[in-house]
mmCIF file of C-alpha atoms and ligand atoms in Angstrom:
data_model
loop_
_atom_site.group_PDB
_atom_site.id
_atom_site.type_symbol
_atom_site.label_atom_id
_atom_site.label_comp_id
_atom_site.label_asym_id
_atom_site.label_seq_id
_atom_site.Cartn_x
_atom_site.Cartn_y
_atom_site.Cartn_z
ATOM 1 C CA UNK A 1 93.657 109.928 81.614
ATOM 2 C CA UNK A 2 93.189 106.741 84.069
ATOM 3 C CA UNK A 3 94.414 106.975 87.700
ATOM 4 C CA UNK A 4 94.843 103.990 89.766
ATOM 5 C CA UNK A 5 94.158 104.935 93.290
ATOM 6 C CA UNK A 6 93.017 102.833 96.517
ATOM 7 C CA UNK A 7 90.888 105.222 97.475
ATOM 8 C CA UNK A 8 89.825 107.907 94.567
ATOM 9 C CA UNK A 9 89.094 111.959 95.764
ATOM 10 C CA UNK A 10 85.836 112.185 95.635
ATOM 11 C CA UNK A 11 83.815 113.935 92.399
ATOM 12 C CA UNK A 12 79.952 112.981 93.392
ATOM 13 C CA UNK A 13 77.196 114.868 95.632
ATOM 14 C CA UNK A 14 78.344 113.333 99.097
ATOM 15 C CA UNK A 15 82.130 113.279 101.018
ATOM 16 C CA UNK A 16 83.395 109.513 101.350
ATOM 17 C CA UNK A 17 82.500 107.828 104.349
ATOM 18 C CA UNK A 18 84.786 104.911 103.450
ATOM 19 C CA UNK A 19 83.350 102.140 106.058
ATOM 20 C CA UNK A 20 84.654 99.257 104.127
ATOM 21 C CA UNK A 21 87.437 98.343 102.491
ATOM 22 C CA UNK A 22 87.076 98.287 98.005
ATOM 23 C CA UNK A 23 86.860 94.748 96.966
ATOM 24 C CA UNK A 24 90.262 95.910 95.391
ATOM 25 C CA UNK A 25 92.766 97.441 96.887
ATOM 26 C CA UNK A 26 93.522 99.335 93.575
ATOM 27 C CA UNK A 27 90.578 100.508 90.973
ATOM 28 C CA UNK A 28 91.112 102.080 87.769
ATOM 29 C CA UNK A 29 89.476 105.650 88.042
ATOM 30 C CA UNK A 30 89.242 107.785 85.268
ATOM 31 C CA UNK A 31 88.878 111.402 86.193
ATOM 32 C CA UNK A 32 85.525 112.420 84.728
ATOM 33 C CA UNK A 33 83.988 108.749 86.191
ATOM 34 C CA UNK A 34 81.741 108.822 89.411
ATOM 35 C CA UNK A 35 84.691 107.858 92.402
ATOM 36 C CA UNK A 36 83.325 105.636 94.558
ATOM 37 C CA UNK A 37 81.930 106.878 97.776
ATOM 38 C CA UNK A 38 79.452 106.390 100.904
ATOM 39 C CA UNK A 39 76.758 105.054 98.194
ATOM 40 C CA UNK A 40 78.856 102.715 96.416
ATOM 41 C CA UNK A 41 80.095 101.431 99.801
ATOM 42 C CA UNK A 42 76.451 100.903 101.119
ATOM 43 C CA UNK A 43 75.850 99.210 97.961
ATOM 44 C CA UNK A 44 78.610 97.288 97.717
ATOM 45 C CA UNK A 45 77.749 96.002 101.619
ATOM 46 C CA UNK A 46 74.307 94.926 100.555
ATOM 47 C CA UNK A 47 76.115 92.840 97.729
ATOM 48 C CA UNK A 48 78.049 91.300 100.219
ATOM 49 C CA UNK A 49 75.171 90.875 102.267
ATOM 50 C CA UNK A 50 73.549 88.367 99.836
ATOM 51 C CA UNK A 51 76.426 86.125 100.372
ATOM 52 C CA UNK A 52 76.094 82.668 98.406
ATOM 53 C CA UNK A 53 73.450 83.920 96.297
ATOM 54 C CA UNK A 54 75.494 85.594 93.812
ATOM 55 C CA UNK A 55 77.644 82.697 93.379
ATOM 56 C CA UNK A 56 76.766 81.527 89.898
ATOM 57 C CA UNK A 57 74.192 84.017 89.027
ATOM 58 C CA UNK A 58 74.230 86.385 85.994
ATOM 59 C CA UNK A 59 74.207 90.243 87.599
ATOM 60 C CA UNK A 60 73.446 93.382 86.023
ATOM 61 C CA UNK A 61 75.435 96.501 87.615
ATOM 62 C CA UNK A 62 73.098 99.212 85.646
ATOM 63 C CA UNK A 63 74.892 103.093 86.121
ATOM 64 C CA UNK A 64 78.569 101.333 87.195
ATOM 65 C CA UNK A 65 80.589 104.330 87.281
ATOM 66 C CA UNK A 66 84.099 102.494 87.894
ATOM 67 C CA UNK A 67 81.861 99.218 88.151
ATOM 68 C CA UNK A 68 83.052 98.896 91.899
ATOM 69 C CA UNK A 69 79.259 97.028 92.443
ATOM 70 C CA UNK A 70 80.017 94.796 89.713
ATOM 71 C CA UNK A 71 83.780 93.958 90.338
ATOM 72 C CA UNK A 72 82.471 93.043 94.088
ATOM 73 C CA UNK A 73 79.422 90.421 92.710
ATOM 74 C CA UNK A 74 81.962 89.151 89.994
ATOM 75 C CA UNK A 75 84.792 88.522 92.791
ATOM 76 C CA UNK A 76 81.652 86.604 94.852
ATOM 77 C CA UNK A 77 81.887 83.968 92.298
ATOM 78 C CA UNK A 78 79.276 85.307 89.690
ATOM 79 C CA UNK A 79 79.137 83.312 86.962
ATOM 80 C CA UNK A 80 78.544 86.605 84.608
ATOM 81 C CA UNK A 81 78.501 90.363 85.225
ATOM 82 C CA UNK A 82 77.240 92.842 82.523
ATOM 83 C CA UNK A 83 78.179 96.435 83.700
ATOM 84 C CA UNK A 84 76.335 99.215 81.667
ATOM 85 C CA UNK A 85 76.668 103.044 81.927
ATOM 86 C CA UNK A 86 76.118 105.950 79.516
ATOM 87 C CA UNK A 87 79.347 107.890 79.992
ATOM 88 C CA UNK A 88 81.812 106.424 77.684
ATOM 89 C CA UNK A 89 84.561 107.362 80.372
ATOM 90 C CA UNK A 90 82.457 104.560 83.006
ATOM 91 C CA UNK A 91 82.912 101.958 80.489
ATOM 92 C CA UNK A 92 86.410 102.779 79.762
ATOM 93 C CA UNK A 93 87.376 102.453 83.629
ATOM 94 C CA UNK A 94 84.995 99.315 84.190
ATOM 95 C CA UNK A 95 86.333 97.853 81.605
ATOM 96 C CA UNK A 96 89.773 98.331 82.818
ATOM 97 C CA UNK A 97 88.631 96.803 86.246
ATOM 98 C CA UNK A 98 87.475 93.659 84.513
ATOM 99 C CA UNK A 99 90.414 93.132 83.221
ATOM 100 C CA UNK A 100 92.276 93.333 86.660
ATOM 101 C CA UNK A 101 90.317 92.223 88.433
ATOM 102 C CA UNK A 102 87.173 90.526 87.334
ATOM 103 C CA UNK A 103 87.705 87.937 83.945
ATOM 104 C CA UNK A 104 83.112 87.258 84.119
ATOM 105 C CA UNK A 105 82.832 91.045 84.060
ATOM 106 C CA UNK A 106 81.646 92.553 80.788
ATOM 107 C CA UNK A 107 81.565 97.038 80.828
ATOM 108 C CA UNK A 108 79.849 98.127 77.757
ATOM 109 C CA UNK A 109 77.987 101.364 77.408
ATOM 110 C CA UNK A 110 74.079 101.396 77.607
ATOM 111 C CA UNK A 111 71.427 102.268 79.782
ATOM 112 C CA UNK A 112 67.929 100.531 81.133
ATOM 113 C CA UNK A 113 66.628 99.855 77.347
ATOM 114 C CA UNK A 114 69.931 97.690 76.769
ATOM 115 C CA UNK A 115 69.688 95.880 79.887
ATOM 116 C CA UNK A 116 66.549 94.653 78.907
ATOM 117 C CA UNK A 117 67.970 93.355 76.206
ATOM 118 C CA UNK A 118 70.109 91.282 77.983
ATOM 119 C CA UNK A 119 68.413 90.115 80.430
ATOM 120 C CA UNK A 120 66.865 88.492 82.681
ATOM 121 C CA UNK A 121 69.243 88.621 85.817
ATOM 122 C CA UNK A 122 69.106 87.109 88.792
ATOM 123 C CA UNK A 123 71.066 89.834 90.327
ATOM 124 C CA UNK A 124 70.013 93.490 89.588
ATOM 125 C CA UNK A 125 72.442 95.957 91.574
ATOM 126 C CA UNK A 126 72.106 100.466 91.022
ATOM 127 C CA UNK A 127 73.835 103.268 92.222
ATOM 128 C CA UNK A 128 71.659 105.377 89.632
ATOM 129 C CA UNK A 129 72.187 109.708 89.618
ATOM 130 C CA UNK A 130 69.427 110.323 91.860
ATOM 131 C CA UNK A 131 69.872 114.232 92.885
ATOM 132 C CA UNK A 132 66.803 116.265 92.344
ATOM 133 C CA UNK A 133 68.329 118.894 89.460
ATOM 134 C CA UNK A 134 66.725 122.448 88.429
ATOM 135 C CA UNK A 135 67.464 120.792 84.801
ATOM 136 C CA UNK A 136 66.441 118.322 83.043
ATOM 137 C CA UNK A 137 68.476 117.849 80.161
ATOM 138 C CA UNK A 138 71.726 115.649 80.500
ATOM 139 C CA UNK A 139 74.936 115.403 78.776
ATOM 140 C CA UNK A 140 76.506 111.652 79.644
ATOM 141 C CA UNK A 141 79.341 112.613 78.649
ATOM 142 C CA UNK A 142 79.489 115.445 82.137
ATOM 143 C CA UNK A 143 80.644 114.542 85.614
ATOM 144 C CA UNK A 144 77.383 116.073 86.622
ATOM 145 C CA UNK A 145 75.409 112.869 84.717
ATOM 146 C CA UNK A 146 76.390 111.065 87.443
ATOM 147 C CA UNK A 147 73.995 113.065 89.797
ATOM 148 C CA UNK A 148 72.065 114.721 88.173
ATOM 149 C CA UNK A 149 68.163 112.741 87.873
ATOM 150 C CA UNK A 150 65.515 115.237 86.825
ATOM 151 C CA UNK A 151 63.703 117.932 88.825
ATOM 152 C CA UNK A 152 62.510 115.396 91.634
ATOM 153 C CA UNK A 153 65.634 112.815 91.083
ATOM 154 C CA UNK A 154 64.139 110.117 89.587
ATOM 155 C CA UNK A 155 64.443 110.231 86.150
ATOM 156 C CA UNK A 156 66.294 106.870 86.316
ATOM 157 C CA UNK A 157 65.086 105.079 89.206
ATOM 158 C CA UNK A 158 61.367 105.173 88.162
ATOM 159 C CA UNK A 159 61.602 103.703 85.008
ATOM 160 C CA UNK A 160 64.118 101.207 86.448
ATOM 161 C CA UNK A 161 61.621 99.864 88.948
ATOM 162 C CA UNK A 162 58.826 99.765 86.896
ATOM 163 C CA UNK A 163 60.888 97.332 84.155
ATOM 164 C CA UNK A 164 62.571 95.226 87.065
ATOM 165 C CA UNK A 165 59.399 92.782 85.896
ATOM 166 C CA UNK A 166 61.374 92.531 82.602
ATOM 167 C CA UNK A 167 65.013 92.368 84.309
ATOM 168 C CA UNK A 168 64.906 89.589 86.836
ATOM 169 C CA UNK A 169 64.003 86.266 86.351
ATOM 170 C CA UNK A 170 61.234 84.984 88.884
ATOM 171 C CA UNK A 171 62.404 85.008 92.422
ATOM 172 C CA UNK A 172 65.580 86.971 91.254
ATOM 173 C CA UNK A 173 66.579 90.376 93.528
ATOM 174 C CA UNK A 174 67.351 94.077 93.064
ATOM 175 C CA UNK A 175 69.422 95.702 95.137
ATOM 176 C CA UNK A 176 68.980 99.837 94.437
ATOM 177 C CA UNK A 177 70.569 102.993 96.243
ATOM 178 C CA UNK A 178 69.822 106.345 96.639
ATOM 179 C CA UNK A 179 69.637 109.525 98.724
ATOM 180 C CA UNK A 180 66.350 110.528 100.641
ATOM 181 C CA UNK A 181 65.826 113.758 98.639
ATOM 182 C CA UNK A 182 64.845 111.069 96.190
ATOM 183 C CA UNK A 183 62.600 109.631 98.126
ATOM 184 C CA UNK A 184 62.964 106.223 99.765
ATOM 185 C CA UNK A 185 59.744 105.478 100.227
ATOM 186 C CA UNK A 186 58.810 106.386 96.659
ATOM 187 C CA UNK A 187 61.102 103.719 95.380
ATOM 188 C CA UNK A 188 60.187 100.770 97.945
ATOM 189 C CA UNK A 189 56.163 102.333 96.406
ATOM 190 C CA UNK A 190 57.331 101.846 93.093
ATOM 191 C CA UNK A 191 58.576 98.594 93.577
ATOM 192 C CA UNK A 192 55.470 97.125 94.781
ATOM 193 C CA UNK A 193 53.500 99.198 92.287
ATOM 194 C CA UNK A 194 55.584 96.826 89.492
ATOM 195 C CA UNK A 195 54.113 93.529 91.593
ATOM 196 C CA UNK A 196 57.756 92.739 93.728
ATOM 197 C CA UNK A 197 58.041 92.755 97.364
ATOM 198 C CA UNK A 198 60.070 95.689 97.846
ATOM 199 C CA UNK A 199 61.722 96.985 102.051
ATOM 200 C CA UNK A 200 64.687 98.933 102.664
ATOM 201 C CA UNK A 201 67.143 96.455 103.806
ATOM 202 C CA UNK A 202 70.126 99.140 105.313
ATOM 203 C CA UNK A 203 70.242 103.111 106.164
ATOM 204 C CA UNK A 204 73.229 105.451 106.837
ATOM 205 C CA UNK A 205 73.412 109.183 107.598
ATOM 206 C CA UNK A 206 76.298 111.229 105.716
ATOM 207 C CA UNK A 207 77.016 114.957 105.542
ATOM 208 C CA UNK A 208 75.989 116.821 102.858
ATOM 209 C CA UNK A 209 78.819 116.863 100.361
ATOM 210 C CA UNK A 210 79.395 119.865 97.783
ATOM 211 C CA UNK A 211 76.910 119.216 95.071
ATOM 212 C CA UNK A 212 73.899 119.225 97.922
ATOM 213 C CA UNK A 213 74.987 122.064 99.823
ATOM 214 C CA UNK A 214 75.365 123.885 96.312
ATOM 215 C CA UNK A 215 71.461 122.836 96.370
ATOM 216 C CA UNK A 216 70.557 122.985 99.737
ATOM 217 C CA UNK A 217 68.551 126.174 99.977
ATOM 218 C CA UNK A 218 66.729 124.635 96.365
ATOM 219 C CA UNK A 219 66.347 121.266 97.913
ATOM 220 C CA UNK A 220 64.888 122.717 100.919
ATOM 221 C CA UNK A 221 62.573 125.410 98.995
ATOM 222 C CA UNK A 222 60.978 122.290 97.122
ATOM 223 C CA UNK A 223 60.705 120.487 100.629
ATOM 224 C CA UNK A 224 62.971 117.602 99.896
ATOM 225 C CA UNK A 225 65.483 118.478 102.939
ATOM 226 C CA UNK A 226 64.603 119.913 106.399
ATOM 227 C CA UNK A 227 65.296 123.891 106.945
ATOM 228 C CA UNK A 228 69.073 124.071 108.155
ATOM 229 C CA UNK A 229 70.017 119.987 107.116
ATOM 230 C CA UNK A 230 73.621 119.012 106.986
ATOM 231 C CA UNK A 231 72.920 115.324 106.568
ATOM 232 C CA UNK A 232 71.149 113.222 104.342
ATOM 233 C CA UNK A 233 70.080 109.521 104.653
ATOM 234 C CA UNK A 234 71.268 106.956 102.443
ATOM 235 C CA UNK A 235 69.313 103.740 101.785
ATOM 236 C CA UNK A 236 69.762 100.218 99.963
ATOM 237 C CA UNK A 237 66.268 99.437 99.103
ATOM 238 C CA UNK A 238 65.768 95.297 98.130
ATOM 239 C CA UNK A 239 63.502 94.481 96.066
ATOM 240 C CA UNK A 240 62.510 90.578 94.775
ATOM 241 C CA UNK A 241 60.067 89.029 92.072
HETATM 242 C C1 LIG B 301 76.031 107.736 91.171
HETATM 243 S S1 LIG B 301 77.048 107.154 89.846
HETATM 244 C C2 LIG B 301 77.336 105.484 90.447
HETATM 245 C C3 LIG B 301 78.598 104.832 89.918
HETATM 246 C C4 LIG B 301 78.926 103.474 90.542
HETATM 247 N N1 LIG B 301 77.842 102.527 90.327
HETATM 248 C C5 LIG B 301 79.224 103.598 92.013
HETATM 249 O O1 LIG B 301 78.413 103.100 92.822
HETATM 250 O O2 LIG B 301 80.264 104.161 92.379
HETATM 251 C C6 LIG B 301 75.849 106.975 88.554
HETATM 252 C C7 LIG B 301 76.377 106.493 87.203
HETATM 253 O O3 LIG B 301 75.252 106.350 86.317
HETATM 254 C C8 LIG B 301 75.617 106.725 84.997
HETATM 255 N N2 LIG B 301 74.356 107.043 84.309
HETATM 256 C C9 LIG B 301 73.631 108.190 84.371
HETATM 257 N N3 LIG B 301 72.466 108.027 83.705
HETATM 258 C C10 LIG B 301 72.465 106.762 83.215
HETATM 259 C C11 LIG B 301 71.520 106.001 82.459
HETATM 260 N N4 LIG B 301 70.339 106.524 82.086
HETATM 261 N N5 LIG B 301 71.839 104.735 82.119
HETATM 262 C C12 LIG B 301 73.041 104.194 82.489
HETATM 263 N N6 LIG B 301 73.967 104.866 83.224
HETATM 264 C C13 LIG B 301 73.674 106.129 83.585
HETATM 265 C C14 LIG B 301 76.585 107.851 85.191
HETATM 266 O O4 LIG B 301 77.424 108.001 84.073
HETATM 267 C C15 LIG B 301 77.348 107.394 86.465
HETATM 268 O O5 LIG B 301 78.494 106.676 86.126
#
């Protein structure tokens, strides 16, 4: 079932911390899809943030969820957006996005390996699941896949930044968010380990929303939260060939 909502209830890891507007005032939302929140918002900031440098550029919005990253670069005058994810659901509401709102924007379903495929980009943009998970098998099909990233929550961001070599074409950028029990400094590490200049370009502090404070104690047991957290840091990390 699709919902059309300006601002969809929230079914990820953090509460929404809304501090822009969408780039729509209406996105198609399918209830099993990722609904965009605080890290889709800091995301789709740092998109606006590159300001004329998207105009005309093919972008790659890898894990788009409603493809709120990708309707935002395609409405900044992209000349092409490819928006990939691996729950059929994603595709079906990015898809329906494109067509409202977004005529460059392409949804498909496909992950990392298909990317590569069609690349290179100029733009790379990800929201990936980055939430450290006690398992490691995923079903893309769950609302959990949208979290859920392996035991240390990086099942999909390492292998992204060690193939954003093979994704952007020289001098193109990557724009990637995630949660600190992820590791932020990992990611700007693995960055530069793959030969790009790699800094966090924006921070925000949320409270923990209902997946993390399922995990807390977990999280904290494995040392990837302080004893008695309630927040967690966000960050955009930038990284350029
Ligand atoms: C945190 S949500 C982000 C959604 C959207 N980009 C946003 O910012 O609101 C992560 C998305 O990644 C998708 N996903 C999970 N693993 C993936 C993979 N290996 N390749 C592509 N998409 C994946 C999930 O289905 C989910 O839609």
């Amino acid at each position: 079932m699709l919902l059309q909502t300006p601002f969809p209830a929230p079914a990820g890891p953090s509460s929404p911390a809304p501090t822009l507007s969408l780039p729509a005032d209406d996105l198609v939302v399918d209830l099993s899809v990722y609904a965009p929140q605080s890290d889709s918002y800091l995301l789709v900031e740092a998109i606006r943030g590159l300001g004329d440098r998207v105009a005309g550029s093919r972008v790659l919005d890898l894990c788009c969820g409603t493809g709120i990253a990708a309707v935002t670069a395609a409405r900044r005058r992209a000349a092409e957006v490819l928006a990939l994810d691996l729950n059929p659901a994603a595709v079906r509401s990015a898809a329906a996005n494109a067509a409202r709102h977004a005529p460059a924007m392409h949804a498909r379903r496909g992950c990392l390996t298909d990317a590569i495929e069609h690349g290179p980009f100029d733009v790379v943009v990800c929201n990936p699941p980055y939430v450290p998970a006690p398992r490691e098998d995923v079903d893309h099909a769950s609302a959990e896949s949208a979290w859920d990233a392996g035991r240390d929550g990086r099942s999909v961001l390492d292998p992204l930044c060690c193939r954003l070599p093979d994704l952007l074409v020289p001098g193109g950028v990557a724009l990637l968010v995630h949660s600190e029990v992820a590791g932020i400094d990992a990611t700007v590490q693995a960055c530069r380990d793959a030969g790009l200049s790699s800094e966090v370009l924006s921070r925000t502090r949320i409270p923990l929303g209902p997946v993390m404070l399922d995990r807390r104690d977990w999280l904290v047991a494995r040392g990837l939260l302080p004893p008695g957290a309630d927040t967690e840091e966000l960050a955009v990390i930038r990284a350029s060939l």
